[in-house]
mmCIF file of C-alpha atoms in Angstrom:
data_model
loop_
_atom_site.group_PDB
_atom_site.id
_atom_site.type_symbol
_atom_site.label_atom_id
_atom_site.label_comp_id
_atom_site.label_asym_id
_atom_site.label_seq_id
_atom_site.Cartn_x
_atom_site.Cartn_y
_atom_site.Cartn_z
ATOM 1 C CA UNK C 1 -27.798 -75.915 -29.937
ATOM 2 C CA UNK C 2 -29.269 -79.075 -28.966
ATOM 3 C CA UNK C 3 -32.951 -80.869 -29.652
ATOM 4 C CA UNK C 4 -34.956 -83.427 -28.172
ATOM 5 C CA UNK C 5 -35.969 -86.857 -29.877
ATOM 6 C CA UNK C 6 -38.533 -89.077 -28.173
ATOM 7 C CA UNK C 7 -38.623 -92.570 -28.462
ATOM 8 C CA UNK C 8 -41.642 -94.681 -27.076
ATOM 9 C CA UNK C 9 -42.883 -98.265 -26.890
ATOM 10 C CA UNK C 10 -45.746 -97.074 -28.661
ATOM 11 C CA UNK C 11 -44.286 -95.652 -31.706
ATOM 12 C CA UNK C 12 -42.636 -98.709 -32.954
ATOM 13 C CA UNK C 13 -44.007 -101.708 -34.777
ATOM 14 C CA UNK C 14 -45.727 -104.385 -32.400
ATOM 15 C CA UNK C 15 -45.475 -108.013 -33.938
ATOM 16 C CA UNK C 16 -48.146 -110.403 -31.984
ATOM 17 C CA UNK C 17 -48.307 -113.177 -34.010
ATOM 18 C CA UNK C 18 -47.379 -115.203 -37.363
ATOM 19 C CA UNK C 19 -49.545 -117.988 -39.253
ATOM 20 C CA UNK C 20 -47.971 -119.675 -42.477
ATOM 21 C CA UNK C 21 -50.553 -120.206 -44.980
ATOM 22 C CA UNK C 22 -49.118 -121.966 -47.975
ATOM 23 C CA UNK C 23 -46.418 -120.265 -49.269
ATOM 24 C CA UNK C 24 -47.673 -116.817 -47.749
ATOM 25 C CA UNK C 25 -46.649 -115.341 -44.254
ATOM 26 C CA UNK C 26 -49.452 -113.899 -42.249
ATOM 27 C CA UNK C 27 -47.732 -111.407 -39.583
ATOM 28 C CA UNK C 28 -50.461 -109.515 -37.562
ATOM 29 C CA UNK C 29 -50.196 -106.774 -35.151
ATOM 30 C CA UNK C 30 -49.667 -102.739 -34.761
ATOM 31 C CA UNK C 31 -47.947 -100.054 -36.087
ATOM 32 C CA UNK C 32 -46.922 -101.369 -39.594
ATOM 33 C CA UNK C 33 -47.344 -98.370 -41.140
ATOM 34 C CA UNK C 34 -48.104 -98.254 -45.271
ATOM 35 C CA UNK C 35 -44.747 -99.505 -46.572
ATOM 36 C CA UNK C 36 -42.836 -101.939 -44.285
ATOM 37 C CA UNK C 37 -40.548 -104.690 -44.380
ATOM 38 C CA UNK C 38 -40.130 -108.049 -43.505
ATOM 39 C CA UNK C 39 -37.260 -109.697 -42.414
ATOM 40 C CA UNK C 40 -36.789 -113.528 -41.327
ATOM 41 C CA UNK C 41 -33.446 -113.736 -40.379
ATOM 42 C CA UNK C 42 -31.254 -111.895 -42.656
ATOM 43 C CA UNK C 43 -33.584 -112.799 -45.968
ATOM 44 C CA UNK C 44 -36.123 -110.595 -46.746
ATOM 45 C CA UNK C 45 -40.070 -111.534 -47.193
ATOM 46 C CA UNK C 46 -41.609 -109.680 -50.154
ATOM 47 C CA UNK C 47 -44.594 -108.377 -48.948
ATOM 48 C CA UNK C 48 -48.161 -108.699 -50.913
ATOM 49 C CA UNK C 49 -50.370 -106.852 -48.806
ATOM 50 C CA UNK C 50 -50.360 -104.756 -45.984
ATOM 51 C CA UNK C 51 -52.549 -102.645 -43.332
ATOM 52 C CA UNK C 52 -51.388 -100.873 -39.995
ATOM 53 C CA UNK C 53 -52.641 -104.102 -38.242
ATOM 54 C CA UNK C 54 -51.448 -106.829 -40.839
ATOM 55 C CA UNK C 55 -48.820 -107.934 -43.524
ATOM 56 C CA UNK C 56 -49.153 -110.845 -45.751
ATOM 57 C CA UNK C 57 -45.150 -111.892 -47.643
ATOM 58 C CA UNK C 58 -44.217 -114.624 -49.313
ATOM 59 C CA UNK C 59 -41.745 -116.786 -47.579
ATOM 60 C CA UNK C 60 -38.425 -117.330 -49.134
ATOM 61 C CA UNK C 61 -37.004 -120.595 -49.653
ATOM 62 C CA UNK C 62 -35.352 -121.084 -45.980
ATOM 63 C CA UNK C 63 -33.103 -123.928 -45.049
ATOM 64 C CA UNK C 64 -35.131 -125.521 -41.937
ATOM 65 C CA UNK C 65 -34.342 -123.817 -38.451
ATOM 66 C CA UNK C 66 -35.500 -120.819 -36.550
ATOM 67 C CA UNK C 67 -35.854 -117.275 -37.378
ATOM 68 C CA UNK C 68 -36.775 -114.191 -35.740
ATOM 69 C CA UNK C 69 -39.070 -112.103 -37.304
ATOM 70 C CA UNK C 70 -38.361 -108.696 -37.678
ATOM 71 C CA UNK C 71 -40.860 -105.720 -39.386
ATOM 72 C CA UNK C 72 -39.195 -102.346 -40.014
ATOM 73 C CA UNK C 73 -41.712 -99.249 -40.795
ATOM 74 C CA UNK C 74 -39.401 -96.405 -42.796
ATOM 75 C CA UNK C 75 -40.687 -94.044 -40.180
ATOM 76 C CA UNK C 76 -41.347 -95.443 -36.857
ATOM 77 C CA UNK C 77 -38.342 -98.184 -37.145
ATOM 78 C CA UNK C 78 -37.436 -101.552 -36.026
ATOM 79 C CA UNK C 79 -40.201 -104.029 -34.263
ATOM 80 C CA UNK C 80 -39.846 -106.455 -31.614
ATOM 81 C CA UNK C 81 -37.947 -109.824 -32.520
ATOM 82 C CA UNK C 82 -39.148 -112.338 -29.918
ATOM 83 C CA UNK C 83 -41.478 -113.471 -32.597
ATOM 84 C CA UNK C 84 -39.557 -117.293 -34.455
ATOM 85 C CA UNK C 85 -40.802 -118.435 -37.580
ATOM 86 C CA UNK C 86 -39.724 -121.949 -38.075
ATOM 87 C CA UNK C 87 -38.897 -123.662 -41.165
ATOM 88 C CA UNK C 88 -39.431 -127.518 -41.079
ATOM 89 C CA UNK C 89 -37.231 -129.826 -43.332
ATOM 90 C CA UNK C 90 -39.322 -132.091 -45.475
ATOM 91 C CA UNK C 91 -38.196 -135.812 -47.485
ATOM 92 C CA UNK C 92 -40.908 -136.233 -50.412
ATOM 93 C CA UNK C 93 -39.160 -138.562 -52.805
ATOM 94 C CA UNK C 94 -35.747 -140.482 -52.676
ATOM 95 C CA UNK C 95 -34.752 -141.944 -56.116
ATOM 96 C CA UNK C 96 -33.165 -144.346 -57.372
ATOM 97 C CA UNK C 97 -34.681 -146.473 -54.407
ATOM 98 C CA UNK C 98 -32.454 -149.527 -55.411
ATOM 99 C CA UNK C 99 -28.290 -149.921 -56.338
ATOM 100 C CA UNK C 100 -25.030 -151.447 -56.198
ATOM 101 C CA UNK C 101 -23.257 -152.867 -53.269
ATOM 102 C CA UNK C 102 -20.279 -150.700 -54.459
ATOM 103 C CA UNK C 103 -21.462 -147.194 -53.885
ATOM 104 C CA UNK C 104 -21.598 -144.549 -56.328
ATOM 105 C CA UNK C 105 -25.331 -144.960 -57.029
ATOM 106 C CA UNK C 106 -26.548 -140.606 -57.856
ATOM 107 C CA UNK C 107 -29.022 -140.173 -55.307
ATOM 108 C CA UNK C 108 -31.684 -137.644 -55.620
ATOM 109 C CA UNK C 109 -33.415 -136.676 -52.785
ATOM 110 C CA UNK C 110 -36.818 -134.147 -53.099
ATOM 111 C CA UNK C 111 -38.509 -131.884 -50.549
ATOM 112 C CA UNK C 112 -38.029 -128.775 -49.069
ATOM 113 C CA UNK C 113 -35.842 -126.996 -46.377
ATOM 114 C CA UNK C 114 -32.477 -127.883 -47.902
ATOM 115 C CA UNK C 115 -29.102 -126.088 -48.220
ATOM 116 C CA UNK C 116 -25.299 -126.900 -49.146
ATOM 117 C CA UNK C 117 -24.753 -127.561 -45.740
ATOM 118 C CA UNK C 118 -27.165 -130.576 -45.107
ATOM 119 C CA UNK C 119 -25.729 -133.973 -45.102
ATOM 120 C CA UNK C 120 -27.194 -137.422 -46.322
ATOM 121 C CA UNK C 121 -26.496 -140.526 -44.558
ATOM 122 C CA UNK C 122 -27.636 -143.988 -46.078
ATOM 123 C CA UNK C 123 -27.390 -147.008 -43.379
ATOM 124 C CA UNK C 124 -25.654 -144.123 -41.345
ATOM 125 C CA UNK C 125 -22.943 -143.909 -43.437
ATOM 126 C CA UNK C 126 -22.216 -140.475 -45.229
ATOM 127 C CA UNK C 127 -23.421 -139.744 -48.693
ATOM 128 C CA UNK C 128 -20.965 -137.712 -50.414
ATOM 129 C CA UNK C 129 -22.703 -134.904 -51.625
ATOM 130 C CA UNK C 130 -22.863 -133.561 -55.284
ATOM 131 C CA UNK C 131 -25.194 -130.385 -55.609
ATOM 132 C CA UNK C 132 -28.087 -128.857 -53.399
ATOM 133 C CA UNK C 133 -31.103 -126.550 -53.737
ATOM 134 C CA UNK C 134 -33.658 -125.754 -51.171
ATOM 135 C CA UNK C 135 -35.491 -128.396 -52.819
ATOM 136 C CA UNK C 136 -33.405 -130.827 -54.009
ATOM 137 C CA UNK C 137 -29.933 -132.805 -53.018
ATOM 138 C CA UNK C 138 -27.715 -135.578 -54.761
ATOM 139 C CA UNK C 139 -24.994 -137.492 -53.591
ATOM 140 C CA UNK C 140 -23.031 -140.395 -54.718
ATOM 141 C CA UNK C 141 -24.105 -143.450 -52.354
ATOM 142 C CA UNK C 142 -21.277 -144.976 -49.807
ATOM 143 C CA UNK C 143 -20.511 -148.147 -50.470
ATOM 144 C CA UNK C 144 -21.216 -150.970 -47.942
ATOM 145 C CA UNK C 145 -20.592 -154.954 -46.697
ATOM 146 C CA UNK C 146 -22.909 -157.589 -48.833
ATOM 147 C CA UNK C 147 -23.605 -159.289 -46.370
ATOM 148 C CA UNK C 148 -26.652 -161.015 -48.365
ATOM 149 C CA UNK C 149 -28.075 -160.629 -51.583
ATOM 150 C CA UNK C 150 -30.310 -157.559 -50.914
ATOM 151 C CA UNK C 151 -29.658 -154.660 -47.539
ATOM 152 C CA UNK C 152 -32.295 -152.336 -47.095
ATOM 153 C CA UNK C 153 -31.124 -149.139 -45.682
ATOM 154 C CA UNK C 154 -32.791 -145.769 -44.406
ATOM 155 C CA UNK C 155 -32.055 -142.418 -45.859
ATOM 156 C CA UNK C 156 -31.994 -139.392 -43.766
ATOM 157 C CA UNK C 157 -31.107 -135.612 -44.623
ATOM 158 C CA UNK C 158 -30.088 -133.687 -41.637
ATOM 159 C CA UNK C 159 -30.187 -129.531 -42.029
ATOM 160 C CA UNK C 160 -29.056 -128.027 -38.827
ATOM 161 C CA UNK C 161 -30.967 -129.215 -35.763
ATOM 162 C CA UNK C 162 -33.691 -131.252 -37.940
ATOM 163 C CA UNK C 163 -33.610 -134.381 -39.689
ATOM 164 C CA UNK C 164 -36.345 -136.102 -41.857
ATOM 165 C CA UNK C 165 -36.323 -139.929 -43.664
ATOM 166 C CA UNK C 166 -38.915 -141.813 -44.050
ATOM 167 C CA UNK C 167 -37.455 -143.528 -47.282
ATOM 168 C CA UNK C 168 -34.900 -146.369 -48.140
ATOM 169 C CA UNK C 169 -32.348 -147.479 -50.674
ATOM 170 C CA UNK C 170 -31.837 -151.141 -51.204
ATOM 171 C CA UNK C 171 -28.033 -152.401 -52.029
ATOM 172 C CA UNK C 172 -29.220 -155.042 -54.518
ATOM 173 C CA UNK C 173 -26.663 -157.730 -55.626
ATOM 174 C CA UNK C 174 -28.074 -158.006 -59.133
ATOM 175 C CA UNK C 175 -27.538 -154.285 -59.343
ATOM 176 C CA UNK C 176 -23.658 -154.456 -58.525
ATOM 177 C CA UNK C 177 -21.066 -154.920 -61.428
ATOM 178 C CA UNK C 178 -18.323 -157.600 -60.496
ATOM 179 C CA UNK C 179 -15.200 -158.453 -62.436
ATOM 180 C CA UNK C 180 -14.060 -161.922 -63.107
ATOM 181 C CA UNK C 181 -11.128 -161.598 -64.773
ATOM 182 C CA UNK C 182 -8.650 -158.859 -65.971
ATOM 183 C CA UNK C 183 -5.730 -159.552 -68.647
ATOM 184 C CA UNK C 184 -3.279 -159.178 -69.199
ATOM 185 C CA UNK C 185 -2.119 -159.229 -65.296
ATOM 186 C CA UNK C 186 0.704 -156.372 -66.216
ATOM 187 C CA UNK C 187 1.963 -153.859 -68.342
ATOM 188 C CA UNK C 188 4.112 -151.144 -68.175
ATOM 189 C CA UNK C 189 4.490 -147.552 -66.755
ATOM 190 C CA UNK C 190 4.579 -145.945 -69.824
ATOM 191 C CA UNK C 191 1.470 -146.554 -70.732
ATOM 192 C CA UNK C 192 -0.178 -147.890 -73.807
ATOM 193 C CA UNK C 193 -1.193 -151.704 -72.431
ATOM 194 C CA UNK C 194 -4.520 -152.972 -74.128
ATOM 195 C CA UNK C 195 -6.091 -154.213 -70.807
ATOM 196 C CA UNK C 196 -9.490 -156.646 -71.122
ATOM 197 C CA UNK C 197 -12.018 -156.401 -68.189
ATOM 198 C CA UNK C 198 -14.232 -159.378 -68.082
ATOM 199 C CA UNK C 199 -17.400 -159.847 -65.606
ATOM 200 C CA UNK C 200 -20.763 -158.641 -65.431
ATOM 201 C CA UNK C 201 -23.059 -155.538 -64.875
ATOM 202 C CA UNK C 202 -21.511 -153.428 -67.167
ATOM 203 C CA UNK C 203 -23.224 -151.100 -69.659
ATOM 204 C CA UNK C 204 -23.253 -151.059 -72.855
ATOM 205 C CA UNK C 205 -22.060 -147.408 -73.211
ATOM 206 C CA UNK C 206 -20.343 -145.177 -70.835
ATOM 207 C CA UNK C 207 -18.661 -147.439 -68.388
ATOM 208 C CA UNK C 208 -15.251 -146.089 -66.848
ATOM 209 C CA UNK C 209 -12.539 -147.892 -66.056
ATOM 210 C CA UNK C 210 -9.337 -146.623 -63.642
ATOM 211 C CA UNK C 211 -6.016 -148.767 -62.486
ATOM 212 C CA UNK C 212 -4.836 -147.366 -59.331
ATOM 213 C CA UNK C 213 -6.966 -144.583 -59.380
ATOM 214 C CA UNK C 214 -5.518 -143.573 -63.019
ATOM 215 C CA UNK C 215 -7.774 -143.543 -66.228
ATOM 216 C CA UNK C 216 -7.847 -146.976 -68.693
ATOM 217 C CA UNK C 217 -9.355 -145.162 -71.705
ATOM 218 C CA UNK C 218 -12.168 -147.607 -72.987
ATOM 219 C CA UNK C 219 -12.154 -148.329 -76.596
ATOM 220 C CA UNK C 220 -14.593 -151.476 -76.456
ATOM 221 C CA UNK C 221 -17.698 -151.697 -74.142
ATOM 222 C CA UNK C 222 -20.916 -154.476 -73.349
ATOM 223 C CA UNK C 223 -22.174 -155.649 -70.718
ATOM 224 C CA UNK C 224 -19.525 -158.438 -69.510
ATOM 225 C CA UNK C 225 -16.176 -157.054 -71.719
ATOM 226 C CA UNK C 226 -14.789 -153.646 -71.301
ATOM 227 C CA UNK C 227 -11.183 -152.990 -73.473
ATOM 228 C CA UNK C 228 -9.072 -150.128 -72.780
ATOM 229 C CA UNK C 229 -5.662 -148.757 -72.841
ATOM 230 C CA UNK C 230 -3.748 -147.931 -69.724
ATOM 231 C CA UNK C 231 -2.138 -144.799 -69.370
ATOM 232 C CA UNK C 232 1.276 -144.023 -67.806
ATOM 233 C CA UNK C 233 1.749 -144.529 -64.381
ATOM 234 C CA UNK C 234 4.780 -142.876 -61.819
ATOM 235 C CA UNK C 235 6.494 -146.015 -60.520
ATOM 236 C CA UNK C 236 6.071 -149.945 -60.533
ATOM 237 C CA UNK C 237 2.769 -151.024 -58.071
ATOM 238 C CA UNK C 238 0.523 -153.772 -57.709
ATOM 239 C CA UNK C 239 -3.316 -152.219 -58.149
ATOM 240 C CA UNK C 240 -6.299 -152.564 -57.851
ATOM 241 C CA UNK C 241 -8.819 -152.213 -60.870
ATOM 242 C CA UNK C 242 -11.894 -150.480 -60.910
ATOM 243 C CA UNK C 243 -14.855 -150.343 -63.135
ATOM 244 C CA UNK C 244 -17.607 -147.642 -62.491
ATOM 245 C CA UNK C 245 -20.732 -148.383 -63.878
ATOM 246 C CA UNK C 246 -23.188 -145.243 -64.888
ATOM 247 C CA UNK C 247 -26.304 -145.073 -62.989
ATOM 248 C CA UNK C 248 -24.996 -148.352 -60.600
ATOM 249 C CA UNK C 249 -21.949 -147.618 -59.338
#
């Protein structure tokens, strides 16, 4: 036995044209049927009201690029997909606007068309990046040459093809922590050492301090004297010690 299914142009959905309106998706065009769907992409747009001619959904949070459109009526099927729905990447606020020459400054950058994927650059050097939301991104700030007492720098988040700035963050000397003086000038590997870190631009609380990349747990803390005990370390080196300083690096 055998039977015959027809399939015509003028059966399926016909999408014409889309208008953003806010937060709301206007789609217009034919066929739509009582109870369709709308897709941008592979993410769905909830749909608040609809007519054979017109469907009004609320866009979801997209990262910015291009999307075909697709509407799917239960019983007629799939509509054309020639129709794009772009979503633009927006920079509304960049704070703090101000840190240390040393990097490691949290960065919060606010606006809209963000994912995990987009990437921060400050003076066109990579911000690493800590968490993102469509609206929101931090990242720890790169550190960079002092070449003078104050750098102004732009900040630009990039998500796929687009890119939007408009904002800057100033490496500020008076903002950067410096060390003077660190004694005693060695310990040993075992561990134990009570090591005194002397300078300026410390806090007063919550300051962390690391000798070859290997925790010195603080047991005294202001702003120009940091004590703390070194831990034990694999082998005899000459390091480097570092002091990072909540909020400026």
């Amino acid at each position: 036995q055998s039977a015959e299914f027809s399939q015509t142009l003028a059966s399926s959905p016909l999408v014409e044209s889309i208008s953003p309106v806010g937060d709301t998706l206007v789609v217009t065009g034919s066929g739509f049927g009582s109870h369709p769907s709308v897709q941008l992409g592979s993410e769905l747009c909830p749909t608040e009201t609809v007519s054979s001619s017109e469907i009004q959904c609320v866009l979801p949070k997209l990262p910015a690029g291009d999307y075909s459109l697709l509407v799917i009526n239960p019983s007629t099927g799939h509509s054309n997909t020639d129709i794009i729905f772009t979503s633009s990447i927006q920079l509304n606020q960049v704070t703090p606007t101000s840190g240390s020459f040393g990097g490691g400054s949290l960065l919060a950058l606010r606006g809209k068309g963000f994912s995990s994927e987009s990437t921060v650059t400050v003076c066109n050097q990579a911000c690493a990046p800590v968490s993102a939301t469509h609206s929101e991104i931090q990242c720890s700030t790169p550190s960079t040459e002092a070449s003078s007492t104050t750098k102004n720098c732009p900040v630009v988040v990039m998500e796929s093809k687009a890119s939007a700035g408009g904002f800057e963050f100033t490496y500020d000397a008076a903002l950067t922590p410096s060390i003077t003086k660190v004694s005693p000038g060695r310990g040993g590997t075992g561990g134990g050492t009570l090591v005194t870190v002397q300078g300026q631009g410390f806090s007063d609380i919550g300051n962390m301090v690391s000798i070859d990349g290997v925790v010195c747990d603080v047991s005294h803390e202001n702003a120009t004297n940091i004590q703390c005990y070194t831990n034990s370390h694999r082998g005899s080196v000459r390091a480097v010690v570092t002091v990072e300083v909540k909020g400026k690096g």
